[in-house]
XYZ file of N, CA and C in Angstrom:
654
model
N -81.816 62.110 40.032
C -81.095 62.307 41.295
C -82.054 62.097 42.460
N -81.587 61.423 43.484
C -82.426 61.130 44.636
C -82.742 62.397 45.409
N -84.015 62.598 45.726
C -84.431 63.770 46.478
C -84.028 63.610 47.931
N -83.424 64.661 48.492
C -82.956 64.593 49.867
C -83.991 65.186 50.816
N -83.949 64.733 52.066
C -84.854 65.243 53.080
C -84.385 66.602 53.564
N -85.342 67.458 53.895
C -85.012 68.752 54.478
C -84.895 68.611 55.987
N -84.030 69.409 56.624
C -83.929 69.359 58.083
C -85.275 69.680 58.715
N -85.612 68.994 59.814
C -86.860 69.266 60.503
C -86.751 70.593 61.240
N -87.712 71.473 61.023
C -87.697 72.793 61.634
C -88.872 72.944 62.582
N -88.860 74.036 63.365
C -89.958 74.306 64.294
C -91.273 74.438 63.551
N -91.255 75.112 62.394
C -92.484 75.298 61.625
C -93.043 73.964 61.148
N -92.159 73.065 60.737
C -92.604 71.749 60.294
C -93.268 71.000 61.441
N -92.684 71.123 62.640
C -93.219 70.402 63.787
C -94.581 70.932 64.214
N -94.889 72.201 63.884
C -96.176 72.785 64.258
C -97.336 72.187 63.471
N -97.034 71.502 62.382
C -98.092 70.947 61.544
C -98.680 69.670 62.109
N -98.092 69.169 63.187
C -98.656 67.996 63.839
C -98.124 66.696 63.280
N -98.725 65.578 63.737
C -98.230 64.252 63.398
C -99.383 63.316 63.097
N -99.094 62.309 62.303
C -100.039 61.237 62.052
C -99.575 60.036 62.857
N -100.397 59.584 63.785
C -100.007 58.493 64.664
C -100.774 57.226 64.306
N -100.060 56.120 64.248
C -100.709 54.833 64.030
C -99.836 53.763 64.660
N -100.404 52.587 64.957
C -99.664 51.559 65.699
C -98.369 51.158 65.007
N -97.293 51.080 65.792
C -95.996 50.694 65.244
C -96.049 49.285 64.666
N -96.781 48.388 65.338
C -96.871 47.003 64.867
C -97.480 46.944 63.468
N -98.508 47.762 63.233
C -99.141 47.789 61.916
C -98.177 48.341 60.878
N -97.455 49.380 61.271
C -96.496 49.983 60.353
C -95.405 48.981 59.980
N -94.859 48.290 61.002
C -93.801 47.316 60.747
C -94.297 46.189 59.857
N -95.560 45.813 60.037
C -96.128 44.754 59.200
C -96.118 45.173 57.737
N -96.478 46.436 57.487
C -96.487 46.932 56.114
C -95.066 47.023 55.549
N -94.123 47.458 56.388
C -92.747 47.575 55.925
C -92.141 46.202 55.669
N -92.555 45.206 56.457
C -92.031 43.858 56.261
C -92.450 43.283 54.918
N -93.533 43.814 54.361
C -93.980 43.351 53.049
C -92.985 43.748 51.968
N -92.075 44.686 52.317
C -91.071 45.129 51.350
C -89.793 44.300 51.434
N -89.829 43.222 52.196
C -88.637 42.396 52.360
C -88.028 42.056 51.002
N -86.750 42.294 50.877
C -86.078 42.013 49.616
C -86.081 43.195 48.670
N -86.837 44.252 49.005
C -86.873 45.442 48.167
C -85.984 46.521 48.765
N -85.621 47.489 47.940
C -84.784 48.588 48.396
C -85.640 49.737 48.903
N -85.060 50.527 49.814
C -85.693 51.784 50.182
C -85.679 52.657 48.930
N -86.812 53.260 48.614
C -86.928 53.990 47.352
C -86.147 55.297 47.351
N -86.069 55.955 48.514
C -85.415 57.260 48.579
C -85.003 57.544 50.019
N -84.508 58.768 50.249
C -84.014 59.126 51.579
C -85.128 59.108 52.616
N -86.330 59.554 52.229
C -87.431 59.561 53.189
C -87.778 58.143 53.625
N -87.891 57.247 52.664
C -88.228 55.870 53.010
C -87.109 55.232 53.827
N -85.865 55.578 53.510
C -84.737 55.063 54.288
C -84.823 55.556 55.732
N -85.186 56.831 55.909
C -85.315 57.372 57.263
C -86.421 56.651 58.030
N -87.497 56.308 57.335
C -88.585 55.576 57.983
C -88.081 54.215 58.469
N -87.258 53.560 57.661
C -86.663 52.292 58.084
C -85.806 52.498 59.335
N -85.020 53.574 59.340
C -84.178 53.858 60.507
C -85.054 54.091 61.735
N -86.112 54.864 61.549
C -87.019 55.187 62.652
C -87.604 53.933 63.291
N -87.869 52.924 62.479
C -88.480 51.702 63.010
C -87.458 50.698 63.533
N -86.168 50.995 63.361
C -85.151 50.051 63.821
C -84.326 50.568 65.001
N -84.572 51.800 65.434
C -83.886 52.260 66.637
C -84.610 51.699 67.861
N -83.972 51.800 69.011
C -84.532 51.219 70.231
C -85.779 51.954 70.701
N -86.750 51.177 71.173
C -87.935 51.766 71.794
C -87.691 51.996 73.284
N -86.760 51.244 73.857
C -86.409 51.407 75.268
C -84.914 51.137 75.430
N -84.381 51.502 76.571
C -82.945 51.377 76.816
C -82.518 49.917 76.954
N -81.406 49.592 76.313
C -80.805 48.266 76.469
C -79.323 48.456 76.775
N -78.751 47.512 77.497
C -77.324 47.541 77.787
C -76.601 46.680 76.761
N -75.608 47.265 76.112
C -74.869 46.565 75.057
C -73.499 46.135 75.584
N -73.002 45.056 75.018
C -71.687 44.538 75.385
C -70.893 44.329 74.100
N -69.904 45.174 73.879
C -69.052 45.068 72.696
C -67.636 44.761 73.149
N -67.209 43.545 72.884
C -65.872 43.099 73.270
C -65.576 43.389 74.743
N -66.586 43.141 75.579
C -66.415 43.298 77.018
C -66.680 44.692 77.545
N -66.998 45.646 76.672
C -67.274 47.016 77.089
C -68.791 47.215 77.167
N -69.287 47.584 78.339
C -70.719 47.767 78.551
C -71.092 49.238 78.397
N -72.198 49.500 77.707
C -72.712 50.863 77.592
C -74.199 50.779 77.276
N -74.911 51.867 77.547
C -76.348 51.907 77.289
C -76.640 52.428 75.889
N -77.608 51.811 75.256
C -78.157 52.315 73.997
C -79.606 52.648 74.326
N -79.912 53.932 74.436
C -81.196 54.343 74.988
C -82.269 54.467 73.910
N -83.457 54.809 74.356
C -84.608 55.002 73.472
C -84.246 55.982 72.351
N -84.562 55.598 71.126
C -84.283 56.463 69.986
C -82.880 56.314 69.425
N -82.112 55.329 69.932
C -80.746 55.118 69.461
C -80.590 53.723 68.862
N -79.477 53.526 68.167
C -79.177 52.223 67.577
C -77.673 52.026 67.500
N -77.248 50.777 67.649
C -75.838 50.434 67.453
C -75.704 49.376 66.354
N -76.648 49.372 65.425
C -76.540 48.455 64.292
C -75.331 48.846 63.445
N -74.669 47.863 62.892
C -73.492 48.122 62.067
C -73.899 48.672 60.706
N -72.934 49.268 60.018
C -73.208 49.771 58.675
C -73.638 48.630 57.760
N -73.007 47.464 57.928
C -73.369 46.308 57.102
C -74.833 45.921 57.317
N -75.289 46.008 58.572
C -76.688 45.675 58.863
C -77.629 46.704 58.247
N -77.248 47.992 58.294
C -78.078 49.020 57.665
C -78.131 48.812 56.151
N -77.041 48.347 55.570
C -77.037 48.052 54.138
C -78.080 46.985 53.817
N -78.173 45.980 54.676
C -79.165 44.915 54.479
C -80.579 45.460 54.624
N -80.788 46.289 55.640
C -82.123 46.825 55.908
C -82.598 47.719 54.766
N -81.712 48.589 54.289
C -82.088 49.535 53.231
C -82.018 48.922 51.840
N -81.263 47.823 51.709
C -81.104 47.210 50.397
C -80.210 48.023 49.486
N -79.292 48.761 50.093
C -78.419 49.657 49.341
C -76.969 49.198 49.426
N -76.131 49.601 48.456
C -74.693 49.314 48.554
C -74.056 50.203 49.620
N -72.840 49.874 49.963
C -72.140 50.567 51.051
C -72.043 52.075 50.829
N -71.616 52.485 49.641
C -71.410 53.912 49.387
C -72.699 54.702 49.553
N -73.799 54.173 49.036
C -75.066 54.892 49.129
C -75.552 54.957 50.577
N -75.336 53.880 51.321
C -75.752 53.852 52.722
C -74.966 54.870 53.535
N -73.655 54.918 53.332
C -72.822 55.883 54.053
C -73.187 57.308 53.651
N -73.455 57.529 52.365
C -73.840 58.859 51.888
C -75.142 59.300 52.557
N -76.093 58.395 52.646
C -77.377 58.699 53.282
C -77.174 59.130 54.735
N -76.417 58.348 55.488
C -76.225 58.687 56.897
C -75.443 59.992 57.056
N -74.459 60.226 56.220
C -73.712 61.483 56.306
C -74.622 62.682 56.047
N -75.554 62.539 55.096
C -76.510 63.614 54.829
C -77.451 63.804 56.014
N -77.869 62.713 56.631
C -78.731 62.804 57.813
C -77.995 63.494 58.966
N -76.703 63.177 59.119
C -75.900 63.814 60.168
C -75.770 65.314 59.896
N -75.478 65.662 58.644
C -75.300 67.072 58.284
C -76.576 67.874 58.524
N -77.729 67.252 58.255
C -79.014 67.941 58.400
C -79.509 67.945 59.841
N -78.885 67.146 60.704
C -79.324 67.084 62.088
C -80.533 66.193 62.306
N -80.934 65.454 61.276
C -82.086 64.557 61.396
C -81.697 63.312 62.185
N -80.461 62.879 61.995
C -79.872 61.787 62.775
C -78.562 62.316 63.340
N -78.212 61.892 64.543
C -76.983 62.350 65.181
C -76.058 61.176 65.471
N -74.765 61.449 65.436
C -73.782 60.473 65.893
C -73.714 60.519 67.415
N -73.547 59.368 68.021
C -73.284 59.291 69.457
C -71.832 58.865 69.609
N -71.066 59.621 70.386
C -69.652 59.295 70.561
C -69.513 57.901 71.157
N -68.895 57.013 70.417
C -68.716 55.640 70.869
C -67.536 55.055 70.095
N -66.437 54.739 70.768
C -65.253 54.255 70.053
C -65.366 52.817 69.569
N -66.431 52.124 69.963
C -66.508 50.696 69.682
C -67.389 50.343 68.487
N -68.463 51.097 68.262
C -69.429 50.740 67.222
C -70.018 51.996 66.592
N -70.731 51.795 65.481
C -71.527 52.870 64.899
C -72.746 53.068 65.802
N -72.869 54.236 66.394
C -73.913 54.512 67.380
C -74.628 55.784 66.952
N -75.923 55.686 66.692
C -76.673 56.837 66.194
C -77.874 57.132 67.085
N -78.408 58.341 66.932
C -79.583 58.773 67.692
C -80.497 59.593 66.783
N -81.803 59.417 66.928
C -82.770 60.297 66.281
C -83.212 61.302 67.339
N -82.762 62.562 67.241
C -83.019 63.529 68.314
C -84.498 63.807 68.561
N -85.337 63.707 67.529
C -86.767 63.974 67.685
C -87.584 62.688 67.766
N -86.969 61.617 68.239
C -87.650 60.320 68.256
C -88.958 60.368 69.038
N -88.952 60.977 70.218
C -90.173 61.020 71.026
C -91.290 61.782 70.325
N -90.940 62.899 69.706
C -91.945 63.661 68.970
C -92.488 62.848 67.795
N -91.585 62.200 67.082
C -91.975 61.449 65.894
C -92.794 60.206 66.225
N -92.716 59.759 67.463
C -93.482 58.574 67.863
C -94.632 58.926 68.801
N -95.008 60.223 68.831
C -96.217 60.609 69.543
C -96.040 61.093 70.957
N -94.799 61.221 71.415
C -94.560 61.751 72.750
C -94.678 63.267 72.696
N -95.229 63.867 73.747
C -95.481 65.308 73.739
C -94.221 66.142 73.841
N -93.113 65.527 74.249
C -91.888 66.299 74.417
C -91.255 66.602 73.066
N -90.744 67.814 72.864
C -90.146 68.172 71.577
C -88.812 67.510 71.318
N -88.138 67.067 72.359
C -86.848 66.416 72.201
C -86.805 65.190 73.091
N -85.974 64.235 72.714
C -85.795 63.065 73.559
C -85.215 63.499 74.896
N -85.497 62.737 75.926
C -84.987 63.058 77.252
C -83.472 63.123 77.219
N -82.874 64.086 77.924
C -81.412 64.210 77.912
C -80.752 62.922 78.376
N -79.671 62.581 77.710
C -78.927 61.391 78.102
C -78.186 61.656 79.397
N -78.156 60.660 80.254
C -77.355 60.750 81.466
C -75.901 60.569 81.063
N -75.103 61.576 81.316
C -73.715 61.523 80.879
C -72.910 60.575 81.755
N -72.134 59.755 81.104
C -71.264 58.833 81.810
C -69.827 59.111 81.406
N -68.941 58.792 82.290
C -67.529 58.959 81.957
C -67.175 58.019 80.826
N -66.373 58.505 79.894
C -65.966 57.665 78.772
C -65.141 56.500 79.286
N -65.293 55.316 78.675
C -64.508 54.163 79.116
C -63.023 54.463 79.012
N -62.281 54.055 79.998
C -60.838 54.282 79.994
C -60.152 53.032 79.468
N -59.406 53.196 78.408
C -58.732 52.046 77.809
C -57.500 51.684 78.615
N -57.270 50.407 78.779
C -56.091 49.944 79.489
C -54.883 49.955 78.573
N -53.757 49.529 79.104
C -52.525 49.502 78.321
C -52.705 48.570 77.126
N -52.494 49.095 75.925
C -52.635 48.293 74.720
C -54.063 48.183 74.229
N -55.013 48.498 75.099
C -56.414 48.352 74.709
C -56.821 49.419 73.709
N -56.214 50.617 73.810
C -56.562 51.677 72.875
C -56.219 51.271 71.447
N -55.118 50.547 71.267
C -54.776 50.071 69.927
C -55.803 49.049 69.444
N -56.230 48.165 70.324
C -57.219 47.147 69.944
C -58.521 47.799 69.501
N -58.908 48.878 70.188
C -60.121 49.605 69.810
C -59.957 50.180 68.406
N -58.785 50.807 68.158
C -58.515 51.354 66.824
C -58.529 50.244 65.777
N -57.835 49.158 66.058
C -57.692 48.056 65.107
C -59.054 47.505 64.694
N -59.919 47.292 65.673
C -61.246 46.748 65.377
C -62.100 47.765 64.625
N -62.062 49.017 65.062
C -62.897 50.035 64.422
C -62.452 50.283 62.983
N -61.139 50.329 62.757
C -60.629 50.571 61.407
C -61.146 49.506 60.441
N -61.118 48.264 60.857
C -61.524 47.182 59.963
C -63.036 46.988 59.927
N -63.738 47.419 60.976
C -65.197 47.412 60.920
C -65.679 48.389 59.855
N -65.005 49.541 59.767
C -65.408 50.583 58.818
C -64.962 50.245 57.398
N -63.708 49.853 57.244
C -63.174 49.634 55.897
C -63.490 48.250 55.339
N -63.745 47.295 56.228
C -64.009 45.908 55.827
C -62.874 45.331 54.990
N -61.656 45.792 55.265
C -60.479 45.261 54.583
C -59.821 44.200 55.464
N -58.998 43.334 54.879
C -58.353 42.270 55.663
C -57.486 42.838 56.787
N -57.483 42.146 57.911
C -56.657 42.553 59.051
C -55.246 42.001 58.859
N -54.374 42.828 58.302
C -53.007 42.387 58.014
C -51.997 43.347 58.639
N -50.773 42.839 58.846
C -49.654 43.632 59.365
C -49.955 44.288 60.713
N -50.530 43.517 61.625
C -50.867 44.077 62.934
C -49.616 44.493 63.704
N -48.503 43.768 63.524
C -47.273 44.118 64.231
C -46.778 45.497 63.842
N -46.749 45.766 62.543
C -46.308 47.085 62.077
C -47.289 48.161 62.529
N -48.577 47.852 62.458
C -49.586 48.826 62.873
C -49.422 49.175 64.349
N -49.148 48.174 65.172
C -48.964 48.423 66.603
C -47.735 49.312 66.842
N -46.663 49.070 66.083
C -45.456 49.896 66.236
C -45.723 51.340 65.830
N -46.476 51.521 64.737
C -46.800 52.880 64.290
C -47.705 53.575 65.312
N -48.598 52.813 65.910
C -49.511 53.364 66.918
C -48.729 53.899 68.121
N -47.717 53.166 68.535
C -46.930 53.560 69.705
C -46.159 54.855 69.470
N -45.907 55.188 68.208
C -45.167 56.414 67.884
C -46.033 57.669 68.013
N -47.351 57.490 68.052
C -48.259 58.634 68.044
C -48.427 59.230 69.433
N -48.704 60.522 69.460
C -49.042 61.181 70.721
C -50.478 60.806 71.091
N -50.883 61.140 72.302
C -52.249 60.839 72.737
C -53.270 61.537 71.841
N -52.973 62.784 71.466
C -53.886 63.525 70.593
C -53.984 62.906 69.216
N -52.846 62.465 68.686
C -52.842 61.831 67.367
C -53.605 60.514 67.395
N -53.464 59.772 68.477
C -54.202 58.509 68.595
C -55.707 58.760 68.567
N -56.129 59.808 69.258
C -57.557 60.115 69.285
C -58.053 60.520 67.905
N -57.263 61.332 67.195
C -57.660 61.742 65.846
C -57.629 60.563 64.881
N -56.659 59.672 65.071
C -56.585 58.478 64.220
C -57.844 57.642 64.376
N -58.370 57.597 65.581
C -59.593 56.842 65.857
C -60.822 57.582 65.341
N -60.870 58.891 65.594
C -62.055 59.684 65.244
C -62.228 59.879 63.743
N -61.120 59.891 62.988
C -61.178 60.308 61.582
C -61.150 59.160 60.576
N -61.337 57.941 61.042
C -61.354 56.805 60.106
C -62.483 56.973 59.096
N -63.669 57.315 59.587
C -64.821 57.500 58.699
C -64.535 58.553 57.639
N -64.006 59.694 58.078
C -63.759 60.796 57.149
C -62.733 60.391 56.098
N -61.670 59.726 56.525
C -60.659 59.256 55.575
C -61.288 58.314 54.548
N -62.048 57.354 55.033
C -62.617 56.340 54.140
C -63.641 56.946 53.184
N -64.443 57.879 53.695
C -65.485 58.488 52.867
C -64.908 59.344 51.740
N -63.689 59.852 51.920
C -63.109 60.743 50.917
C -62.200 60.028 49.915
N -62.126 58.719 50.001
C -61.343 57.984 49.006
C -62.064 58.014 47.664
N -61.334 58.298 46.606
C -61.937 58.272 45.273
C -62.319 56.854 44.874
N -61.510 55.912 45.302
C -61.787 54.504 45.038
C -61.438 53.729 46.304
N -62.452 53.241 47.000
C -62.222 52.585 48.286
C -61.509 51.251 48.153
N -61.360 50.801 46.919
C -60.572 49.595 46.662
C -59.121 49.823 47.071
N -58.684 51.092 47.008
C -57.295 51.426 47.302
C -57.130 51.998 48.713
N -58.001 51.624 49.604
C -57.874 52.029 51.010
C -56.558 51.490 51.579
N -55.863 52.309 52.328
C -54.588 51.896 52.917
C -54.799 50.848 54.004
N -53.770 50.063 54.247
C -53.779 49.188 55.408
C -53.725 50.060 56.660
N -54.144 49.510 57.772
C -54.154 50.270 59.024
C -52.769 50.817 59.350
N -51.735 50.004 59.147
C -50.372 50.436 59.463
C -49.963 51.640 58.621
N -50.302 51.615 57.339
C -49.946 52.721 56.445
C -50.770 53.963 56.765
N -52.035 53.765 57.101
C -52.901 54.873 57.527
C -52.271 55.610 58.704
N -51.706 54.853 59.636
C -51.070 55.463 60.805
C -49.728 56.086 60.448
N -48.911 55.356 59.692
C -47.572 55.844 59.344
C -47.645 57.133 58.531
N -48.597 57.199 57.600
C -48.754 58.386 56.754
C -49.545 59.496 57.448
N -50.061 59.190 58.624
C -50.916 60.131 59.366
C -52.062 60.636 58.481
N -52.696 59.685 57.821
C -53.815 60.026 56.936
C -54.994 60.602 57.710
N -55.004 60.407 59.005
C -56.064 60.968 59.844
C -55.943 62.485 59.973
N -54.822 63.046 59.501
C -54.625 64.496 59.535
C -54.986 65.146 58.199
N -55.456 64.344 57.238
C -55.804 64.893 55.926
C -56.841 66.003 56.056
N -56.733 67.003 55.192
C -57.717 68.086 55.140
C -58.449 68.011 53.810
N -59.758 68.217 53.853
C -60.589 68.074 52.663
C -61.315 69.383 52.372
N -61.661 69.589 51.116
C -62.280 70.846 50.694
C -63.734 70.972 51.121
N -64.455 69.829 51.245
C -65.884 69.931 51.543
C -66.134 70.106 53.032
């Protein structure tokens, strides 16, 4: 069984850090091209070296937002390539990192957006936490745009064919504003709890059955 990382604690941080040039580290990691991350720790190291070193402005389907230092908007498929792992193992790894607080989700309806909260500390900055993010108002979706956001996100996560968009749009219109938000927020949870992801519902059926309201034991 793969050994999991423990959450970083204050006591752990008191032990100090080993600092060495990022370029040298990346050179050594590049020698592993084509190889898999051996375990959760090595996978986290890969994540640490692939998040942003400085703020960049991203454009996803015309929506602009900042991805700041210590964050990443790489897709799950790209992380699968980086780690050399299958989809299920990659998603399991990130879910464990989220649960432990080692990696955090950043609210973003358009892409997978993550943050390493202790990035500055881990890269030699004296501050114990990354600088607070400047809060911005969430993008306001126009008429019909909220469905497009759902449609793209659902298929980005499930990687299933985009079929029956007409029925899906009709089912979307039947939902309340709160249900639409939960339908968008809970795609990951629905997909992660499928016993066999081969049998993932179409977007229209996911909405019609209100699968976003499912309750799970874990």
